[in-house]
CSV table of N, CA and C in Angstrom, one decimal:
chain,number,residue,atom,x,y,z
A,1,UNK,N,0.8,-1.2,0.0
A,1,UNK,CA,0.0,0.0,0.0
A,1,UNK,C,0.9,1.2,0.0
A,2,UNK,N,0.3,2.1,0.2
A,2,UNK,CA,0.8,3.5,0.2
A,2,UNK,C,0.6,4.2,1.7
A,3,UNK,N,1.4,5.3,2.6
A,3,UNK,CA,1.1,6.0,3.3
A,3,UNK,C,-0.5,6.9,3.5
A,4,UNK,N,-1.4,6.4,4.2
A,4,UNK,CA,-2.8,6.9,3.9
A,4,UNK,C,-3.6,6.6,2.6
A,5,UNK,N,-3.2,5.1,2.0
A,5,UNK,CA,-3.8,5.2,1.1
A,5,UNK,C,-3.9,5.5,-0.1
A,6,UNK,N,-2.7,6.6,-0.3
A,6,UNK,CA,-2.6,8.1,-1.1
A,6,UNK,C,-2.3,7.5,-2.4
A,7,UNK,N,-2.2,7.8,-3.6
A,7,UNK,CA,-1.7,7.8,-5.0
A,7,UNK,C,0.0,7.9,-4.4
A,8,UNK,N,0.3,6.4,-5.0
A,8,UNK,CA,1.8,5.9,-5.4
A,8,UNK,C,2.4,7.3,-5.9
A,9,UNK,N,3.5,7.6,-5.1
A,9,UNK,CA,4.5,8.6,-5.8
A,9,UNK,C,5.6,7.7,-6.0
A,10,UNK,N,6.6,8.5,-7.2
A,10,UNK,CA,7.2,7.4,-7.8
A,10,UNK,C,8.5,8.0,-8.0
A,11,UNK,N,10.1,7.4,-7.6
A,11,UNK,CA,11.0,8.0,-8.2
A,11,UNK,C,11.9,6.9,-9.3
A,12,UNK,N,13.0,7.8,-9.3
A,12,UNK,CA,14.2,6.6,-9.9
A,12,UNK,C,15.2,6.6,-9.5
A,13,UNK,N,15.6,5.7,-9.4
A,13,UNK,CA,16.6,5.1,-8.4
A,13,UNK,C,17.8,4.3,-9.4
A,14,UNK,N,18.8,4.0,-8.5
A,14,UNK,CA,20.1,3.5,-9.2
A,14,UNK,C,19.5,2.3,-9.9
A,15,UNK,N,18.9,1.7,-9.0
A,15,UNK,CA,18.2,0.1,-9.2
A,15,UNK,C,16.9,-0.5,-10.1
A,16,UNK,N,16.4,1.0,-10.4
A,16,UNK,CA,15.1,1.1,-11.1
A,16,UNK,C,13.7,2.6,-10.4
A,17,UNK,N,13.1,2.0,-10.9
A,17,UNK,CA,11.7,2.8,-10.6
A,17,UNK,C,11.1,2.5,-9.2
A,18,UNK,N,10.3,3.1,-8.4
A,18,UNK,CA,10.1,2.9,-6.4
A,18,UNK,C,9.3,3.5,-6.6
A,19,UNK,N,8.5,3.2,-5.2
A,19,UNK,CA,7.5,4.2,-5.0
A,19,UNK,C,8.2,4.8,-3.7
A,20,UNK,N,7.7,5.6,-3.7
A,20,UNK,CA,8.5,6.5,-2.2
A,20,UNK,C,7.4,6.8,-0.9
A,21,UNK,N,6.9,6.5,-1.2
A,21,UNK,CA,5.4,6.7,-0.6
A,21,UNK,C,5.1,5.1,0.1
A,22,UNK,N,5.9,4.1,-0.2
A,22,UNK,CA,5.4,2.7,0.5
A,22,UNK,C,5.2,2.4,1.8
A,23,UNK,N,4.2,1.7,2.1
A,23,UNK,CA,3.9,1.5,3.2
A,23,UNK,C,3.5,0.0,3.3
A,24,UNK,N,3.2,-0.8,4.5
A,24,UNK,CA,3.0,-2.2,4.6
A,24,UNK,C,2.0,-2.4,5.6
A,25,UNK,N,0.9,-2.4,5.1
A,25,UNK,CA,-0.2,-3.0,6.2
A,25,UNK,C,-0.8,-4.6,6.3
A,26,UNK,N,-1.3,-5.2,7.3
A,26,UNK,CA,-1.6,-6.6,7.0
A,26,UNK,C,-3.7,-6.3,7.1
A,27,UNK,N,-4.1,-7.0,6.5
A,27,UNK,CA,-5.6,-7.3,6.2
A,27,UNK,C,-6.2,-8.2,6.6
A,28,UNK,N,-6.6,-8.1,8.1
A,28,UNK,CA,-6.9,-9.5,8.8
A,28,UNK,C,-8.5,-9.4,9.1
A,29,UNK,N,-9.0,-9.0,8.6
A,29,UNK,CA,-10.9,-9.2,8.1
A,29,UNK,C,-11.9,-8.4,7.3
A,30,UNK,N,-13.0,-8.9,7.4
A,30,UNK,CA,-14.0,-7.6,6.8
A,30,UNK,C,-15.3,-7.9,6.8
A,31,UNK,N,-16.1,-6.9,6.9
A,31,UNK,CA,-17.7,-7.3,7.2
A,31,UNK,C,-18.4,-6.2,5.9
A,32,UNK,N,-18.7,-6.9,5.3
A,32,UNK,CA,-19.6,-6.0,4.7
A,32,UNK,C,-19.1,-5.2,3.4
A,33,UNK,N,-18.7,-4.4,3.3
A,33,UNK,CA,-18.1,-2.8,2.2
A,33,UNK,C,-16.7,-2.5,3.2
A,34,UNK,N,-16.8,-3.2,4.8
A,34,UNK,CA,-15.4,-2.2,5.3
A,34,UNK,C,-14.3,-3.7,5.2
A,35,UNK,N,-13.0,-3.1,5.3
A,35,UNK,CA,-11.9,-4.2,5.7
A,35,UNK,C,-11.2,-3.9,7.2
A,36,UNK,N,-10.7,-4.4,7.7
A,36,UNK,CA,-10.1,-4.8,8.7
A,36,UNK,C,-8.7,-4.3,8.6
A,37,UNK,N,-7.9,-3.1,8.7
A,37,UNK,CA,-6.8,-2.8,8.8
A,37,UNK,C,-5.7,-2.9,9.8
A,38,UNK,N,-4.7,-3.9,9.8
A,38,UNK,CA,-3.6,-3.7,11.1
A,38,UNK,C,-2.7,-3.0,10.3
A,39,UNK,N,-2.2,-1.5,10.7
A,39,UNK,CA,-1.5,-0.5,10.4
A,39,UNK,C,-0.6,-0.5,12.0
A,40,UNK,N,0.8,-0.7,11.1
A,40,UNK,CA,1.7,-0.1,12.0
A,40,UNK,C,1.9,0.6,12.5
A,41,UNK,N,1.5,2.0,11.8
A,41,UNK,CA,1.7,3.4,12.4
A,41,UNK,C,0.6,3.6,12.9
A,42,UNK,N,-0.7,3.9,12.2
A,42,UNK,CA,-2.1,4.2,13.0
A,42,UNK,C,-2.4,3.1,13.8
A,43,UNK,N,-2.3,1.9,14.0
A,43,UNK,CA,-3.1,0.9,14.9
A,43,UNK,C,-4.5,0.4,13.7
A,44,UNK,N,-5.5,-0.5,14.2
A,44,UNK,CA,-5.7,-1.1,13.6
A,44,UNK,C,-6.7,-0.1,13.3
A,45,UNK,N,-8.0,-0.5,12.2
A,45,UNK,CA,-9.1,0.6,12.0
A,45,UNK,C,-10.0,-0.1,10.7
A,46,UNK,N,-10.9,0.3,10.7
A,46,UNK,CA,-11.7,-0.2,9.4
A,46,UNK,C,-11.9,1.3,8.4
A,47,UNK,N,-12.1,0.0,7.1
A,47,UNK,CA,-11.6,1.0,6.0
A,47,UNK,C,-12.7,0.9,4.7
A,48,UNK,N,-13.2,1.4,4.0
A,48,UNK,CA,-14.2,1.2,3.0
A,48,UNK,C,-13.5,0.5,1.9
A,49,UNK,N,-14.1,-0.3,1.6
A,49,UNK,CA,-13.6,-1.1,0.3
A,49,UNK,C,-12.6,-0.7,-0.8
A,50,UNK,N,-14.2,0.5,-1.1
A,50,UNK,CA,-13.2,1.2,-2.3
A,50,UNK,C,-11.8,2.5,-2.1
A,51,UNK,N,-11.8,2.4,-1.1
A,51,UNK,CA,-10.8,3.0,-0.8
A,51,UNK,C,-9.6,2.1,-1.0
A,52,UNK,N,-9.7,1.2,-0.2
A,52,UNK,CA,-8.6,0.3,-0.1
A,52,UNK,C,-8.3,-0.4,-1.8
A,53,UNK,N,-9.1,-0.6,-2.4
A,53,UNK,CA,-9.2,-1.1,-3.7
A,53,UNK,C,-8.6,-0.2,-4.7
A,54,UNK,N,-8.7,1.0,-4.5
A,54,UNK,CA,-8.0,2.4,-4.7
A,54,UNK,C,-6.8,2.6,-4.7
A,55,UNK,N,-6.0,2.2,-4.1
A,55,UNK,CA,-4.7,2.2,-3.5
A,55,UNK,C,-4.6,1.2,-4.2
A,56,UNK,N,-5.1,-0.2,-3.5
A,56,UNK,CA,-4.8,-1.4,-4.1
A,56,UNK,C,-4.1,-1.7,-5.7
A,57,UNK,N,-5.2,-1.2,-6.5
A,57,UNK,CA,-4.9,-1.1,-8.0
A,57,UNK,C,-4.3,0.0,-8.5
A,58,UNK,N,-3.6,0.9,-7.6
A,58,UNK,CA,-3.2,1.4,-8.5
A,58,UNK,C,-1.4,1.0,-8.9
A,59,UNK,N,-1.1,-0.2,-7.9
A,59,UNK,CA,0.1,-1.5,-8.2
A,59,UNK,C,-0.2,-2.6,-8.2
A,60,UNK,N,-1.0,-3.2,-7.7
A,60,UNK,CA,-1.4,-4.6,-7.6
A,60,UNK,C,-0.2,-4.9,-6.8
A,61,UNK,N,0.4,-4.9,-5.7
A,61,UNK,CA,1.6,-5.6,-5.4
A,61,UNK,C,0.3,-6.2,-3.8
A,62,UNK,N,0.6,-7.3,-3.5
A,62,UNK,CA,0.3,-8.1,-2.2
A,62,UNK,C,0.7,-9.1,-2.5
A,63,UNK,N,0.4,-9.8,-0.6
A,63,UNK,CA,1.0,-11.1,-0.4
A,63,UNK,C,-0.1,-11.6,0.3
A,64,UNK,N,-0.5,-13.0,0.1
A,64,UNK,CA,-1.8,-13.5,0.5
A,64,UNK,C,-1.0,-15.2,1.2
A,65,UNK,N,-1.6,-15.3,2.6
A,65,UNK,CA,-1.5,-16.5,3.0
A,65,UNK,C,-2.5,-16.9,3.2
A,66,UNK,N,-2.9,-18.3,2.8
A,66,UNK,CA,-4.3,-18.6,2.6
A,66,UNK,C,-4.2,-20.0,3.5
A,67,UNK,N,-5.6,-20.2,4.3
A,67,UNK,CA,-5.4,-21.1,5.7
A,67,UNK,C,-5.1,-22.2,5.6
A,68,UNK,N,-4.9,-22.8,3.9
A,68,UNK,CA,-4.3,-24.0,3.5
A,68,UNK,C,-2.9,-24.2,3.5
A,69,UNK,N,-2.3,-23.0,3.6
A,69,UNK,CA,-0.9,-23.1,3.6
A,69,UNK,C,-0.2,-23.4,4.9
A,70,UNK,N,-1.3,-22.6,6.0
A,70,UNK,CA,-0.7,-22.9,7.3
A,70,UNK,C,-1.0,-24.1,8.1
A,71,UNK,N,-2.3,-24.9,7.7
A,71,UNK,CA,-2.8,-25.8,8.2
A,71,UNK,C,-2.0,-27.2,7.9
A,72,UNK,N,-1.6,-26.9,6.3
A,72,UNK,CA,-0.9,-27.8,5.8
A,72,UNK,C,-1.8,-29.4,5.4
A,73,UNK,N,-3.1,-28.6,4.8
A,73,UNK,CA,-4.2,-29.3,4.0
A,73,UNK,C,-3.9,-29.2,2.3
């Protein structure tokens, strides 16, 4: 994700292209239109879909562990 959500700002770097703006939250539920946010900096909080979906797409980058991996089914 991004700090608050916000539109990816982007530089260039030795190594390539970055966003400068990255941030790492984990997504541990959701009821309805809201999600479930554990944010490092703010603590945890619920968030509207398309917000998050907003952010979301505007990289596509995530990491998903799904309960099959941990259960080892």
């Amino acid at each position: 994700m991004t700090v608050g959500f916000e539109t990816p700002e982007w530089a260039v770097y030795s190594f390539g292209k970055a966003v400068t703006n990255n941030h790492a939250v984990l997504i541990d539920g959701w009821f309805d239109q809201l999600i479930h946010v554990s944010d490092p900096i703010d603590g945890p909080y619920w968030l509207p879909v398309y917000r998050f979906a907003a952010a979301y797409n505007a990289r596509y980058w995530a990491v998903g562990i799904m309960e099959s991996t941990l259960t080892g089914a």
